[in-house]
Amino acid sequence: MTAMMAVAAIVVFAANPIKVKEGNKKFFKTAEGGALLEITYDGASYDDRMPLTEKYGDMTKKTQISYEGFVEEFSERNEKVPIVAKAADAKYKISIKVTKVDEFINPMGFVVGPCIRVWGTLTITDISDGSKLLVVDIDEIDGGSAFNTDRAFNDTFGELGKRIAKLK
């Protein structure tokens, strides 16, 4: 039992998919005000083998699903910086630039189905002057297995939203 717990702890600590590259990693501890959220897949690849649009035809739908997953989980954990729809209500902009997506079937999860992994960068800027407040490298984050690919995208961005909101 002790050995299993040690292995689990090593996996958890070694597998942190978000790394603060610059700025204040405790941004959400002191920040207050609305944030616009933008997710872009422009130029992203599927497993470094092909353009993402060749694998998934409807990227507009995938972008909306990703947006909803991030907002749902981020909003549950962070009340001081809510995601807003109008620029007039925003003090910050959260930009997620996805560079690579991979999909695999996870036979070991609670649900046997597709799992989406994502790589990219998350940047938070101050809208008033355009200064970068936080830059986070996203390195292979996933949300676990799902019943279908759309749900897997939603879960992956939900996991990202959770982890970003925990930066305090």
PDB file of C-alpha atoms in Angstrom:
ATOM      1  CA  MET A   1       0.000   0.000   0.000  1.00  0.00           C
ATOM      2  CA  THR A   2       2.817   2.413   0.878  1.00  0.00           C
ATOM      3  CA  ALA A   3       4.608   1.642  -2.388  1.00  0.00           C
ATOM      4  CA  MET A   4       1.429   2.331  -4.378  1.00  0.00           C
ATOM      5  CA  MET A   5       0.967   5.680  -2.636  1.00  0.00           C
ATOM      6  CA  ALA A   6       4.584   6.625  -3.337  1.00  0.00           C
ATOM      7  CA  VAL A   7       4.207   5.801  -7.034  1.00  0.00           C
ATOM      8  CA  ALA A   8       0.947   7.771  -7.213  1.00  0.00           C
ATOM      9  CA  ALA A   9       2.616  10.787  -5.577  1.00  0.00           C
ATOM     10  CA  ILE A  10       5.518  10.659  -8.029  1.00  0.00           C
ATOM     11  CA  VAL A  11       3.126  10.525 -10.988  1.00  0.00           C
ATOM     12  CA  VAL A  12       1.076  13.455  -9.672  1.00  0.00           C
ATOM     13  CA  PHE A  13       4.095  15.669  -9.011  1.00  0.00           C
ATOM     14  CA  ALA A  14       5.947  14.746 -12.194  1.00  0.00           C
ATOM     15  CA  ALA A  15       2.976  15.277 -14.451  1.00  0.00           C
ATOM     16  CA  ASN A  16       2.138  18.951 -13.917  1.00  0.00           C
ATOM     17  CA  PRO A  17       1.053  20.049 -17.392  1.00  0.00           C
ATOM     18  CA  ILE A  18       1.107  23.791 -16.677  1.00  0.00           C
ATOM     19  CA  LYS A  19       4.246  25.766 -15.985  1.00  0.00           C
ATOM     20  CA  VAL A  20       4.430  29.498 -15.330  1.00  0.00           C
ATOM     21  CA  LYS A  21       6.870  30.953 -17.861  1.00  0.00           C
ATOM     22  CA  GLU A  22       6.650  34.607 -16.814  1.00  0.00           C
ATOM     23  CA  GLY A  23       4.641  36.938 -14.653  1.00  0.00           C
ATOM     24  CA  ASN A  24       3.077  36.545 -11.240  1.00  0.00           C
ATOM     25  CA  LYS A  25       2.022  32.937 -10.630  1.00  0.00           C
ATOM     26  CA  LYS A  26      -0.165  34.203  -7.770  1.00  0.00           C
ATOM     27  CA  PHE A  27      -2.054  36.509 -10.144  1.00  0.00           C
ATOM     28  CA  PHE A  28      -5.477  35.139  -9.167  1.00  0.00           C
ATOM     29  CA  LYS A  29      -4.821  35.706  -5.469  1.00  0.00           C
ATOM     30  CA  THR A  30      -4.849  39.501  -5.851  1.00  0.00           C
ATOM     31  CA  ALA A  31      -6.510  40.201  -9.206  1.00  0.00           C
ATOM     32  CA  GLU A  32     -10.094  41.408  -9.436  1.00  0.00           C
ATOM     33  CA  GLY A  33     -12.202  42.230 -12.467  1.00  0.00           C
ATOM     34  CA  GLY A  34     -13.696  40.531 -15.477  1.00  0.00           C
ATOM     35  CA  ALA A  35     -11.739  38.677 -18.130  1.00  0.00           C
ATOM     36  CA  LEU A  36     -12.450  37.996 -21.769  1.00  0.00           C
ATOM     37  CA  LEU A  37     -11.532  34.487 -22.885  1.00  0.00           C
ATOM     38  CA  GLU A  38     -10.191  33.690 -26.328  1.00  0.00           C
ATOM     39  CA  ILE A  39      -9.236  30.193 -27.479  1.00  0.00           C
ATOM     40  CA  THR A  40      -7.552  29.789 -30.826  1.00  0.00           C
ATOM     41  CA  TYR A  41      -6.476  26.704 -32.725  1.00  0.00           C
ATOM     42  CA  ASP A  42      -4.969  28.690 -35.628  1.00  0.00           C
ATOM     43  CA  GLY A  43      -1.984  26.792 -37.037  1.00  0.00           C
ATOM     44  CA  ALA A  44      -2.374  23.900 -34.587  1.00  0.00           C
ATOM     45  CA  SER A  45      -1.388  20.405 -35.634  1.00  0.00           C
ATOM     46  CA  TYR A  46      -2.758  16.979 -34.901  1.00  0.00           C
ATOM     47  CA  ASP A  47       0.047  14.932 -33.314  1.00  0.00           C
ATOM     48  CA  ASP A  48       2.635  16.959 -35.269  1.00  0.00           C
ATOM     49  CA  ARG A  49       1.551  14.987 -38.366  1.00  0.00           C
ATOM     50  CA  MET A  50      -1.157  17.068 -40.030  1.00  0.00           C
ATOM     51  CA  PRO A  51      -3.086  20.314 -39.693  1.00  0.00           C
ATOM     52  CA  LEU A  52      -5.725  19.999 -37.001  1.00  0.00           C
ATOM     53  CA  THR A  53      -8.453  20.941 -39.473  1.00  0.00           C
ATOM     54  CA  GLU A  54      -7.739  17.730 -41.429  1.00  0.00           C
ATOM     55  CA  LYS A  55      -8.486  15.618 -38.349  1.00  0.00           C
ATOM     56  CA  TYR A  56     -11.447  17.638 -37.053  1.00  0.00           C
ATOM     57  CA  GLY A  57     -13.438  19.434 -39.712  1.00  0.00           C
ATOM     58  CA  ASP A  58     -15.582  21.686 -37.518  1.00  0.00           C
ATOM     59  CA  MET A  59     -13.083  23.652 -35.438  1.00  0.00           C
ATOM     60  CA  THR A  60     -15.663  26.357 -34.713  1.00  0.00           C
ATOM     61  CA  LYS A  61     -17.677  23.777 -32.773  1.00  0.00           C
ATOM     62  CA  LYS A  62     -14.562  22.397 -31.035  1.00  0.00           C
ATOM     63  CA  THR A  63     -13.550  25.934 -30.043  1.00  0.00           C
ATOM     64  CA  GLN A  64     -16.979  26.595 -28.499  1.00  0.00           C
ATOM     65  CA  ILE A  65     -16.888  23.261 -26.647  1.00  0.00           C
ATOM     66  CA  SER A  66     -13.391  24.068 -25.355  1.00  0.00           C
ATOM     67  CA  TYR A  67     -14.548  27.545 -24.244  1.00  0.00           C
ATOM     68  CA  GLU A  68     -17.511  26.098 -22.328  1.00  0.00           C
ATOM     69  CA  GLY A  69     -15.356  23.503 -20.558  1.00  0.00           C
ATOM     70  CA  PHE A  70     -12.791  26.085 -19.443  1.00  0.00           C
ATOM     71  CA  VAL A  71     -15.396  28.609 -18.264  1.00  0.00           C
ATOM     72  CA  GLU A  72     -17.400  26.045 -16.292  1.00  0.00           C
ATOM     73  CA  GLU A  73     -14.490  24.751 -14.229  1.00  0.00           C
ATOM     74  CA  PHE A  74     -12.585  28.035 -13.945  1.00  0.00           C
ATOM     75  CA  SER A  75     -15.696  29.905 -12.768  1.00  0.00           C
ATOM     76  CA  GLU A  76     -16.436  27.341 -10.052  1.00  0.00           C
ATOM     77  CA  ARG A  77     -13.024  27.972  -8.509  1.00  0.00           C
ATOM     78  CA  ASN A  78     -12.445  31.679  -9.102  1.00  0.00           C
ATOM     79  CA  GLU A  79     -15.016  34.330  -8.263  1.00  0.00           C
ATOM     80  CA  LYS A  80     -12.676  37.341  -8.269  1.00  0.00           C
ATOM     81  CA  VAL A  81     -11.902  37.149 -12.006  1.00  0.00           C
ATOM     82  CA  PRO A  82     -15.105  36.052 -13.766  1.00  0.00           C
ATOM     83  CA  ILE A  83     -15.154  35.296 -17.477  1.00  0.00           C
ATOM     84  CA  VAL A  84     -17.279  37.994 -19.144  1.00  0.00           C
ATOM     85  CA  ALA A  85     -18.792  38.287 -22.618  1.00  0.00           C
ATOM     86  CA  LYS A  86     -18.422  42.038 -23.236  1.00  0.00           C
ATOM     87  CA  ALA A  87     -15.162  43.960 -23.566  1.00  0.00           C
ATOM     88  CA  ALA A  88     -16.677  46.823 -21.565  1.00  0.00           C
ATOM     89  CA  ASP A  89     -16.896  44.477 -18.547  1.00  0.00           C
ATOM     90  CA  ALA A  90     -13.333  43.186 -18.867  1.00  0.00           C
ATOM     91  CA  LYS A  91     -10.136  44.269 -17.189  1.00  0.00           C
ATOM     92  CA  TYR A  92      -8.095  41.307 -18.463  1.00  0.00           C
ATOM     93  CA  LYS A  93      -7.857  39.062 -21.489  1.00  0.00           C
ATOM     94  CA  ILE A  94      -7.090  35.349 -21.191  1.00  0.00           C
ATOM     95  CA  SER A  95      -5.770  34.008 -24.502  1.00  0.00           C
ATOM     96  CA  ILE A  96      -5.241  30.292 -25.022  1.00  0.00           C
ATOM     97  CA  LYS A  97      -3.205  29.493 -28.135  1.00  0.00           C
ATOM     98  CA  VAL A  98      -3.340  25.756 -28.865  1.00  0.00           C
ATOM     99  CA  THR A  99      -0.359  24.512 -30.870  1.00  0.00           C
ATOM    100  CA  LYS A 100      -0.910  20.742 -30.851  1.00  0.00           C
ATOM    101  CA  VAL A 101      -3.702  18.264 -30.124  1.00  0.00           C
ATOM    102  CA  ASP A 102      -3.488  14.511 -29.806  1.00  0.00           C
ATOM    103  CA  GLU A 103      -6.253  11.958 -29.340  1.00  0.00           C
ATOM    104  CA  PHE A 104      -5.948   8.453 -27.971  1.00  0.00           C
ATOM    105  CA  ILE A 105      -8.145   5.791 -26.426  1.00  0.00           C
ATOM    106  CA  ASN A 106      -7.555   5.309 -22.724  1.00  0.00           C
ATOM    107  CA  PRO A 107      -8.500   1.715 -21.828  1.00  0.00           C
ATOM    108  CA  MET A 108      -7.649   2.286 -18.147  1.00  0.00           C
ATOM    109  CA  GLY A 109     -10.069   5.129 -17.374  1.00  0.00           C
ATOM    110  CA  PHE A 110     -13.499   4.985 -15.779  1.00  0.00           C
ATOM    111  CA  VAL A 111     -14.860   5.434 -19.287  1.00  0.00           C
ATOM    112  CA  VAL A 112     -13.193   3.644 -22.177  1.00  0.00           C
ATOM    113  CA  GLY A 113     -13.189   6.244 -24.917  1.00  0.00           C
ATOM    114  CA  PRO A 114     -11.300   9.099 -26.518  1.00  0.00           C
ATOM    115  CA  CYS A 115      -8.987  11.291 -24.503  1.00  0.00           C
ATOM    116  CA  ILE A 116      -7.706  14.628 -25.836  1.00  0.00           C
ATOM    117  CA  ARG A 117      -4.276  16.027 -24.992  1.00  0.00           C
ATOM    118  CA  VAL A 118      -3.448  19.658 -25.670  1.00  0.00           C
ATOM    119  CA  TRP A 119      -0.244  21.722 -25.856  1.00  0.00           C
ATOM    120  CA  GLY A 120       0.022  25.501 -26.145  1.00  0.00           C
ATOM    121  CA  THR A 121       0.285  28.759 -24.232  1.00  0.00           C
ATOM    122  CA  LEU A 122      -2.084  30.681 -21.978  1.00  0.00           C
ATOM    123  CA  THR A 123      -1.440  34.409 -21.680  1.00  0.00           C
ATOM    124  CA  ILE A 124      -3.214  36.914 -19.454  1.00  0.00           C
ATOM    125  CA  THR A 125      -2.904  40.552 -20.472  1.00  0.00           C
ATOM    126  CA  ASP A 126      -4.079  43.796 -18.953  1.00  0.00           C
ATOM    127  CA  ILE A 127      -6.570  45.283 -21.427  1.00  0.00           C
ATOM    128  CA  SER A 128      -5.768  48.885 -20.455  1.00  0.00           C
ATOM    129  CA  ASP A 129      -2.115  48.781 -21.523  1.00  0.00           C
ATOM    130  CA  GLY A 130      -1.609  45.376 -23.191  1.00  0.00           C
ATOM    131  CA  SER A 131       1.027  44.289 -20.678  1.00  0.00           C
ATOM    132  CA  LYS A 132       1.514  40.577 -20.068  1.00  0.00           C
ATOM    133  CA  LEU A 133       0.610  39.672 -16.514  1.00  0.00           C
ATOM    134  CA  LEU A 134       1.011  35.903 -16.718  1.00  0.00           C
ATOM    135  CA  VAL A 135       2.263  33.442 -19.338  1.00  0.00           C
ATOM    136  CA  VAL A 136       1.713  29.726 -18.785  1.00  0.00           C
ATOM    137  CA  ASP A 137       3.118  26.908 -20.903  1.00  0.00           C
ATOM    138  CA  ILE A 138       0.563  24.122 -21.433  1.00  0.00           C
ATOM    139  CA  ASP A 139       2.380  20.824 -21.849  1.00  0.00           C
ATOM    140  CA  GLU A 140       0.202  17.808 -22.552  1.00  0.00           C
ATOM    141  CA  ILE A 141      -2.882  18.452 -20.440  1.00  0.00           C
ATOM    142  CA  ASP A 142      -5.816  16.048 -20.706  1.00  0.00           C
ATOM    143  CA  GLY A 143      -9.153  15.651 -19.025  1.00  0.00           C
ATOM    144  CA  GLY A 144      -9.378  11.872 -19.083  1.00  0.00           C
ATOM    145  CA  SER A 145     -11.499   9.547 -21.155  1.00  0.00           C
ATOM    146  CA  ALA A 146     -14.941  10.519 -22.381  1.00  0.00           C
ATOM    147  CA  PHE A 147     -17.810   8.964 -24.305  1.00  0.00           C
ATOM    148  CA  ASN A 148     -17.025  11.003 -27.424  1.00  0.00           C
ATOM    149  CA  THR A 149     -14.479  13.440 -28.813  1.00  0.00           C
ATOM    150  CA  ASP A 150     -16.559  16.569 -28.128  1.00  0.00           C
ATOM    151  CA  ARG A 151     -16.884  15.634 -24.458  1.00  0.00           C
ATOM    152  CA  ALA A 152     -13.142  14.886 -24.344  1.00  0.00           C
ATOM    153  CA  PHE A 153     -12.365  18.422 -25.623  1.00  0.00           C
ATOM    154  CA  ASN A 154     -14.739  19.859 -23.004  1.00  0.00           C
ATOM    155  CA  ASP A 155     -13.145  17.820 -20.213  1.00  0.00           C
ATOM    156  CA  THR A 156      -9.593  18.726 -21.242  1.00  0.00           C
ATOM    157  CA  PHE A 157     -10.317  22.443 -21.182  1.00  0.00           C
ATOM    158  CA  GLY A 158     -12.245  21.979 -17.944  1.00  0.00           C
ATOM    159  CA  GLU A 159      -9.106  20.462 -16.432  1.00  0.00           C
ATOM    160  CA  LEU A 160      -7.090  23.407 -17.731  1.00  0.00           C
ATOM    161  CA  GLY A 161      -9.601  25.838 -16.190  1.00  0.00           C
ATOM    162  CA  LYS A 162      -9.310  24.059 -12.826  1.00  0.00           C
ATOM    163  CA  ARG A 163      -5.527  24.163 -12.824  1.00  0.00           C
ATOM    164  CA  ILE A 164      -5.318  27.808 -13.877  1.00  0.00           C
ATOM    165  CA  ALA A 165      -7.819  28.872 -11.192  1.00  0.00           C
ATOM    166  CA  LYS A 166      -5.696  27.067  -8.574  1.00  0.00           C
ATOM    167  CA  LEU A 167      -2.679  29.286  -9.280  1.00  0.00           C
ATOM    168  CA  LYS A 168      -2.858  31.232  -6.032  1.00  0.00           C
TER     169      LYS A 168
END
